[in-house]
Amino acid sequence: MEKSVFLKEGREKSLLRRHPWIFSGAVKKVSGDPAPGDTVTVRAGNGDFLAVGAYSPSSAIPVRIWSFEDETIDRDFFRRKLQEAYRIRSRIFGTVMPDAYRLIHSESDGLPGITCDIYKSYAVCQFTSAGADATRMTIAELLADYAPNGVYERSDCDIRAKEGLPPRTGVLTGPEPPEYIEFQENGILFRCDVRTGHKTGFYLDQRQNRLAVQQLAAGKEEVLNCFCYTGGFGLAACKGGAKHVINVDTSADALKLAQINAERNGFAPDQFETLCADVFQYLRKCRDSRKTFDMIILDPPKFADSAAAAAKAARGYKDIALLAMKLLRPGGLLFSFSCSGAMDDALFAKVTDSAAADAKIDFRIVQWLSQGPDHPVSAAFPEGRYLKGLAGFKI
Ligand code: SAH
């Protein structure tokens, strides 16, 4: 008997627009007794074929679509999907692929719940849904073409709990990866810890924005890199010619790696300084001691997980933007980011505008920034666009 999910009358509309999620409220009945992760045929209430997807009974999204064609979801299907994803990257980057890039960006590459980042010849994967989880060994084996040294799993993210899946990390294929994998980005050497670092080890989505910082950093005397993690924007500023960069984060482990990264690139401690502190407190301390900067980068963690939380999170974003604007010297440059998908462009712009108004400064936005091109956004899945940023000058 076919494993299938029938939708309620009229609930096929989003699928006809190729949106890859089916919410539990849209399901009329499930037949054929599918297990979590099984492939199911999705049918309209009248039995018409709509799509094939992965079943996840305990999730608020019980089906994620693999294909809108009536096709078999097997190893060959995933091989084609990986080839398709790689082809886009090779078209973007040309003949010289970056050392580190995102190969699979989940729904936006037609592979819901599957993320894969390449670091030199290693792949690091996250499987966040029941359907994705069921594919892990197939995907890992297929990745041999893109990451010959091996595949490591970092499925230790909270959202797996919503799918009834425990966290899981470890080697999928090949040997245990080294303590650090070293790669180059925009001419800078980075070491990343794929076993315990954030996400898969590094924030690859900010590659072109770190380059934007590098290009505007020449001659800057005092730079403040807030939420610095392993030093990304701060190293970019040093490479671009900044004289002194203070890098602030609450994670001692991240700062240790930031220092190693600075040493690897030959930046002395008096040029690249790290500080273990809470950014909210540190910005206030600078305000109280009248410390000022020529350039400030704000790249906070996700403050909002849902649209409901976005309004509250907006206060956090405004708080740091307002403080940073006050600390900028005249002519100073602010790079501000939000990686909360729940916060849309309009809200991000509004927060920035009202911070400038409250800071009583004339602030000129010169660049609107987003996630890198190896983090594509499917037109059918606007949720895939999450990173927003801007660069602006204090007049
Ligand atoms: N800009 C970085 C990525 C930043 S990720 C890059 O390009 O690689 C966000 C960072 O904020 C994490 O390293 C986290 O440890 C840090 N963080 C979270 N809350 C913080 C706080 N209140 N003060 C300082 N750092 C914080």
Coordinates of C-alpha atoms and ligand atoms in Angstrom, one line a residue:
M1 CA 0.0 0.0 0.0
E2 CA 1.3 3.4 -1.0
K3 CA 2.5 5.5 1.9
S4 CA 0.7 8.8 1.4
V5 CA -0.5 12.0 3.1
F6 CA -3.7 13.5 1.9
L7 CA -4.3 17.2 2.3
K8 CA -7.4 19.0 3.3
E9 CA -9.4 20.7 0.6
G10 CA -7.7 23.9 -0.6
R11 CA -4.5 23.3 1.4
E12 CA -2.5 22.4 -1.7
K13 CA -2.0 26.1 -2.7
S14 CA 1.4 26.6 -1.2
L15 CA 2.6 23.3 -2.7
L16 CA 1.5 24.4 -6.1
R17 CA 3.8 27.4 -5.6
R18 CA 6.5 24.9 -4.7
H19 CA 6.8 25.8 -1.1
P20 CA 8.4 22.7 0.5
W21 CA 6.6 22.5 3.8
I22 CA 3.3 21.0 4.8
F23 CA 2.0 22.1 8.2
S24 CA 0.1 19.6 10.4
G25 CA -3.1 21.6 10.1
A26 CA -3.2 21.0 6.4
V27 CA -3.2 17.2 6.7
K28 CA -6.5 15.3 6.2
K29 CA -5.3 11.8 6.6
V30 CA -2.2 9.6 6.5
S31 CA -2.3 6.1 4.9
G32 CA 0.1 3.2 4.5
D33 CA 1.5 3.6 8.0
P34 CA 4.7 5.5 7.2
A35 CA 7.5 5.6 9.7
P36 CA 9.4 8.8 10.6
G37 CA 11.8 9.7 7.8
D38 CA 9.9 7.5 5.2
T39 CA 9.2 8.9 1.8
V40 CA 5.4 9.6 1.3
T41 CA 3.4 10.6 -1.7
V42 CA 1.5 13.8 -1.1
R43 CA -2.0 14.0 -2.6
A44 CA -4.8 16.5 -2.7
G45 CA -8.0 15.6 -1.0
N46 CA -9.4 14.3 -4.3
G47 CA -6.3 12.0 -4.7
D48 CA -4.4 14.1 -7.3
F49 CA -0.6 13.8 -7.1
L50 CA 1.1 16.8 -5.6
A51 CA 4.6 15.9 -4.5
V52 CA 6.8 13.4 -2.7
G53 CA 8.3 14.2 0.6
A54 CA 9.7 13.0 3.9
Y55 CA 7.4 12.1 6.8
S56 CA 7.9 13.4 10.3
P57 CA 4.9 12.7 12.5
S58 CA 6.0 14.5 15.6
S59 CA 6.9 17.7 13.9
A60 CA 4.7 20.8 13.3
I61 CA 5.9 20.3 9.7
P62 CA 5.0 16.6 9.2
V63 CA 6.1 16.6 5.5
R64 CA 9.0 18.3 3.8
I65 CA 9.0 18.0 0.1
W66 CA 11.8 16.2 -1.8
S67 CA 10.3 16.7 -5.3
F68 CA 7.3 18.0 -7.1
E69 CA 7.7 15.3 -9.7
D70 CA 6.4 11.8 -9.3
E71 CA 9.9 10.3 -9.0
T72 CA 11.8 7.8 -6.8
I73 CA 13.7 9.3 -4.0
D74 CA 16.8 7.1 -4.0
R75 CA 20.6 7.4 -4.0
D76 CA 20.5 8.7 -7.7
F77 CA 18.0 11.4 -6.7
F78 CA 20.4 12.7 -4.0
R79 CA 23.4 12.4 -6.3
R80 CA 21.6 14.7 -8.8
K81 CA 20.7 17.1 -6.1
L82 CA 24.3 17.4 -4.9
Q83 CA 25.5 17.8 -8.5
E84 CA 23.0 20.6 -8.9
A85 CA 24.1 22.3 -5.7
Y86 CA 27.8 22.1 -6.7
R87 CA 27.1 23.4 -10.2
I88 CA 25.6 26.6 -8.8
R89 CA 28.6 27.1 -6.6
S90 CA 31.1 26.5 -9.4
R91 CA 29.2 29.0 -11.6
I92 CA 29.4 31.6 -8.8
F93 CA 33.0 31.1 -7.9
G94 CA 34.4 30.1 -11.3
T95 CA 37.3 27.8 -11.7
V96 CA 38.8 28.7 -8.3
M97 CA 36.4 27.4 -5.6
P98 CA 37.0 28.9 -2.2
D99 CA 38.7 26.6 0.4
A100 CA 35.5 26.7 2.5
Y101 CA 32.0 27.1 1.3
R102 CA 28.4 25.9 1.8
L103 CA 27.6 23.1 -0.6
I104 CA 24.0 22.4 0.6
H105 CA 21.8 25.1 2.0
S106 CA 18.9 22.9 3.0
E107 CA 15.4 23.8 1.6
S108 CA 17.1 26.4 -0.7
D109 CA 19.0 23.6 -2.4
G110 CA 15.9 21.4 -2.6
L111 CA 17.2 19.2 0.3
P112 CA 15.1 20.1 3.4
G113 CA 16.9 19.7 6.7
I114 CA 20.3 19.0 5.2
T115 CA 23.2 21.4 5.5
C116 CA 26.7 20.7 4.4
D117 CA 29.7 23.0 4.6
I118 CA 33.0 22.1 2.9
Y119 CA 36.3 22.9 4.7
K120 CA 39.1 22.1 2.3
S121 CA 38.6 18.3 1.7
Y122 CA 36.4 17.7 4.7
A123 CA 32.6 18.0 4.8
V124 CA 30.6 18.9 7.9
C125 CA 26.9 18.1 7.8
Q126 CA 23.8 18.9 9.9
F127 CA 20.6 16.8 9.5
T128 CA 17.7 18.6 11.2
S129 CA 14.6 16.7 10.2
A130 CA 13.5 13.1 10.3
G131 CA 13.6 12.8 6.5
A132 CA 17.1 14.4 6.4
D133 CA 18.3 12.1 9.2
A134 CA 17.2 9.0 7.2
T135 CA 19.5 10.1 4.4
R136 CA 22.6 10.7 6.4
M137 CA 24.7 7.8 5.3
T138 CA 23.7 8.1 1.6
I139 CA 24.6 11.8 1.7
A140 CA 27.9 11.1 3.5
E141 CA 28.9 8.5 0.9
L142 CA 27.9 10.8 -2.0
L143 CA 30.0 13.6 -0.5
A144 CA 33.2 11.6 -1.3
D145 CA 33.2 13.4 -4.7
Y146 CA 33.4 16.8 -3.0
A147 CA 35.2 16.1 0.3
P148 CA 37.6 13.1 -0.2
N149 CA 39.0 13.3 3.3
G150 CA 35.8 12.5 5.1
V151 CA 32.5 13.6 6.5
Y152 CA 31.8 14.7 10.0
E153 CA 28.3 15.1 11.5
R154 CA 27.3 18.1 13.7
S155 CA 23.6 17.3 14.2
D156 CA 23.8 18.8 17.7
C157 CA 21.2 21.6 17.1
D158 CA 18.1 22.2 19.3
I159 CA 15.6 22.0 16.4
R160 CA 16.1 18.2 16.1
A161 CA 14.2 17.8 19.4
K162 CA 11.1 19.1 17.5
E163 CA 11.4 16.2 15.1
G164 CA 11.9 13.7 18.0
L165 CA 15.6 13.2 17.2
P166 CA 18.4 13.2 19.7
P167 CA 21.5 15.3 19.1
R168 CA 24.3 13.5 17.4
T169 CA 27.9 14.2 16.4
G170 CA 30.7 12.2 15.0
V171 CA 32.5 10.8 12.0
L172 CA 30.3 9.6 9.2
T173 CA 33.0 8.6 6.7
G174 CA 36.8 8.8 6.8
P175 CA 39.1 9.4 9.7
E176 CA 38.5 11.7 12.7
P177 CA 39.1 15.3 11.4
P178 CA 42.2 17.1 12.8
E179 CA 41.9 19.3 15.9
Y180 CA 41.7 22.3 13.6
I181 CA 41.1 22.5 9.9
E182 CA 42.9 25.5 8.4
F183 CA 41.7 27.2 5.3
Q184 CA 42.0 30.6 3.5
E185 CA 39.3 33.2 3.1
N186 CA 39.9 36.5 1.3
G187 CA 43.6 35.9 1.7
I188 CA 43.4 35.3 5.4
L189 CA 44.2 32.0 7.2
F190 CA 41.5 30.7 9.5
R191 CA 41.5 27.7 11.8
C192 CA 38.2 26.2 12.7
D193 CA 37.2 23.5 15.1
V194 CA 34.5 21.5 13.3
R195 CA 33.9 19.2 16.3
T196 CA 32.9 21.9 18.8
G197 CA 32.8 25.2 17.0
H198 CA 29.5 27.0 16.4
K199 CA 27.3 25.7 13.6
T200 CA 29.6 23.5 11.5
G201 CA 32.7 25.4 12.9
F202 CA 32.6 28.8 11.0
Y203 CA 30.2 31.5 9.9
L204 CA 30.7 31.0 6.1
D205 CA 27.7 33.2 5.4
Q206 CA 29.6 36.3 6.2
R207 CA 32.5 35.8 3.7
Q208 CA 31.7 38.7 1.4
N209 CA 30.8 41.0 4.3
R210 CA 34.1 40.3 5.9
L211 CA 35.6 41.3 2.5
A212 CA 33.5 44.5 2.6
V213 CA 35.1 45.3 6.0
Q214 CA 38.6 44.5 4.7
Q215 CA 38.1 46.9 1.8
L216 CA 37.0 49.8 4.0
A217 CA 39.5 49.3 6.9
A218 CA 42.6 51.0 5.5
G219 CA 44.1 53.5 8.0
K220 CA 41.4 53.0 10.7
E221 CA 43.1 53.8 14.0
E222 CA 40.5 52.1 16.4
V223 CA 38.2 49.3 15.4
L224 CA 35.7 47.5 17.6
N225 CA 34.6 44.0 16.5
C226 CA 31.6 43.0 18.7
F227 CA 30.5 39.3 18.9
C228 CA 33.8 38.5 17.2
Y229 CA 33.7 34.6 17.6
T230 CA 37.0 33.4 16.1
G231 CA 38.0 36.8 14.9
G232 CA 36.5 36.9 11.4
F233 CA 35.7 40.6 10.9
G234 CA 38.6 41.7 13.1
L235 CA 41.2 39.8 11.1
A236 CA 39.6 41.2 7.9
A237 CA 40.0 44.7 9.3
C238 CA 43.7 44.0 10.2
K239 CA 44.3 42.6 6.7
G240 CA 42.7 45.7 5.2
G241 CA 45.1 48.0 7.2
A242 CA 43.4 48.8 10.5
K243 CA 45.9 49.9 13.1
H244 CA 44.2 48.5 16.2
V245 CA 41.2 46.1 16.6
I246 CA 39.5 45.2 19.8
N247 CA 37.6 41.9 19.5
V248 CA 34.9 41.2 22.1
D249 CA 33.1 37.9 22.8
T250 CA 31.8 36.1 25.8
S251 CA 33.3 32.7 24.6
A252 CA 36.8 32.1 25.9
D253 CA 37.2 29.2 23.5
A254 CA 36.3 31.4 20.5
L255 CA 38.7 34.1 21.7
K256 CA 41.5 31.5 22.1
L257 CA 41.1 30.5 18.5
A258 CA 40.8 34.2 17.4
Q259 CA 44.3 34.7 18.9
I260 CA 45.7 31.7 17.2
N261 CA 44.2 33.0 13.9
A262 CA 45.8 36.4 14.5
E263 CA 49.2 34.8 15.1
R264 CA 48.9 32.6 12.0
N265 CA 48.4 35.8 9.9
G266 CA 51.2 37.7 11.6
F267 CA 49.0 40.2 13.4
A268 CA 50.7 41.2 16.6
P269 CA 48.7 41.3 19.9
D270 CA 48.9 45.2 20.0
Q271 CA 47.1 45.3 16.6
F272 CA 44.6 42.5 17.2
E273 CA 43.4 42.5 20.8
T274 CA 40.8 40.1 22.3
L275 CA 38.5 40.8 25.2
C276 CA 36.3 38.4 27.1
A277 CA 33.2 40.5 27.9
D278 CA 29.5 41.0 27.4
V279 CA 29.1 43.4 24.5
F280 CA 26.1 45.1 26.0
Q281 CA 28.1 45.9 29.1
Y282 CA 31.3 46.7 27.2
L283 CA 29.6 49.3 24.9
R284 CA 28.2 51.0 28.0
K285 CA 31.6 51.0 29.6
C286 CA 33.1 52.7 26.5
R287 CA 30.3 55.2 26.5
D288 CA 30.9 56.1 30.2
S289 CA 34.7 56.3 29.7
R290 CA 34.2 58.3 26.4
K291 CA 36.1 55.8 24.3
T292 CA 35.5 56.3 20.6
F293 CA 36.1 54.2 17.4
D294 CA 36.6 54.7 13.7
M295 CA 34.8 51.5 12.8
I296 CA 32.5 49.2 14.7
I297 CA 31.1 45.8 13.7
L298 CA 28.0 44.4 15.3
D299 CA 27.3 40.7 14.4
P300 CA 25.2 39.4 17.3
P301 CA 23.8 35.9 17.6
K302 CA 20.2 35.3 16.7
F303 CA 18.1 37.2 19.2
A304 CA 14.7 36.1 17.7
D305 CA 13.5 32.6 16.9
S306 CA 10.0 33.5 15.9
A307 CA 8.1 36.4 14.5
A308 CA 6.6 36.9 18.0
A309 CA 10.0 37.2 19.5
A310 CA 11.2 39.6 16.8
A311 CA 9.6 42.6 18.3
K312 CA 11.3 42.0 21.7
A313 CA 14.5 41.2 20.0
A314 CA 14.3 44.5 18.1
R315 CA 15.0 46.2 21.4
G316 CA 18.3 44.3 21.8
Y317 CA 19.3 45.2 18.2
K318 CA 18.4 48.8 18.8
D319 CA 20.2 49.0 22.1
I320 CA 23.6 47.9 20.6
A321 CA 23.1 50.0 17.4
L322 CA 22.3 53.1 19.4
L323 CA 25.3 52.6 21.7
A324 CA 27.6 51.9 18.8
M325 CA 26.5 55.0 16.9
K326 CA 27.3 57.1 19.9
L327 CA 30.8 55.6 20.1
L328 CA 31.6 56.3 16.5
R329 CA 33.9 59.2 15.7
P330 CA 32.7 61.7 13.1
G331 CA 33.2 59.9 9.7
G332 CA 33.2 56.6 11.5
L333 CA 31.8 53.5 9.9
L334 CA 29.2 51.0 11.4
F335 CA 28.7 47.5 10.1
S336 CA 25.5 46.1 11.6
F337 CA 24.0 42.6 11.1
S338 CA 21.0 40.5 12.1
C339 CA 20.9 36.8 11.4
S340 CA 17.4 36.4 12.8
G341 CA 15.2 35.2 9.9
A342 CA 12.2 36.3 11.9
M343 CA 13.4 39.9 11.7
D344 CA 12.6 41.1 8.2
D345 CA 14.4 43.8 6.2
A346 CA 11.8 46.4 7.1
L347 CA 12.1 45.9 10.8
F348 CA 15.9 45.8 10.6
A349 CA 15.9 49.1 8.7
K350 CA 13.4 50.6 11.2
V351 CA 15.6 49.6 14.2
T352 CA 18.6 51.2 12.5
D353 CA 16.7 54.4 11.7
S354 CA 15.3 54.8 15.2
A355 CA 18.8 54.1 16.8
A356 CA 20.2 56.9 14.6
A357 CA 17.3 59.2 15.6
D358 CA 17.8 58.5 19.3
A359 CA 21.6 58.9 19.0
K360 CA 20.8 62.2 17.4
I361 CA 23.3 61.6 14.5
D362 CA 23.2 61.9 10.8
F363 CA 23.8 58.3 9.6
R364 CA 24.2 57.5 5.9
I365 CA 23.7 53.9 4.8
V366 CA 26.0 53.1 1.9
Q367 CA 25.6 49.3 1.6
W368 CA 22.9 46.8 2.1
L369 CA 24.4 43.3 2.8
S370 CA 23.1 39.8 2.9
Q371 CA 24.3 36.2 3.2
G372 CA 26.9 35.0 0.6
P373 CA 25.9 33.5 -2.7
D374 CA 26.7 29.9 -1.5
H375 CA 23.7 30.4 0.8
P376 CA 21.2 30.8 -2.0
V377 CA 17.5 31.6 -1.4
S378 CA 14.9 29.6 -3.3
A379 CA 12.2 31.9 -4.7
A380 CA 9.7 29.3 -3.4
F381 CA 11.2 29.5 0.1
P382 CA 11.7 33.1 1.2
E383 CA 12.4 31.7 4.8
G384 CA 15.9 30.8 3.4
R385 CA 16.9 34.4 3.5
Y386 CA 18.0 35.2 7.1
L387 CA 21.1 37.4 7.1
K388 CA 20.7 41.1 6.8
G389 CA 23.3 43.8 7.2
L390 CA 24.2 47.3 6.4
A391 CA 27.2 49.6 6.4
G392 CA 26.8 53.3 7.1
F393 CA 28.8 56.4 8.0
K394 CA 28.3 58.8 10.9
I395 CA 28.5 62.3 9.3
Ligands
SAH1 N1 31.2 37.7 13.6 C1 31.5 36.3 13.8 C2 30.3 35.5 14.1 C3 29.5 35.9 15.3 S1 28.5 34.7 16.1 C4 32.3 35.8 12.5 O1 32.3 36.5 11.5 O2 32.8 34.7 12.6 C5 28.0 35.5 17.5 C6 29.0 35.5 18.7 O3 28.5 36.2 19.7 C7 29.4 34.1 19.3 O4 30.7 33.9 19.2 C8 28.9 34.2 20.8 O5 29.9 33.6 21.7 C9 28.9 35.7 21.0 N2 28.0 36.3 22.0 C10 26.8 36.0 22.3 N3 26.2 36.8 23.2 C11 27.2 37.7 23.5 C12 27.3 38.8 24.4 N4 26.2 39.2 25.1 N5 28.5 39.5 24.5 C13 29.5 39.1 23.7 N6 29.5 38.1 22.9 C14 28.4 37.4 22.8

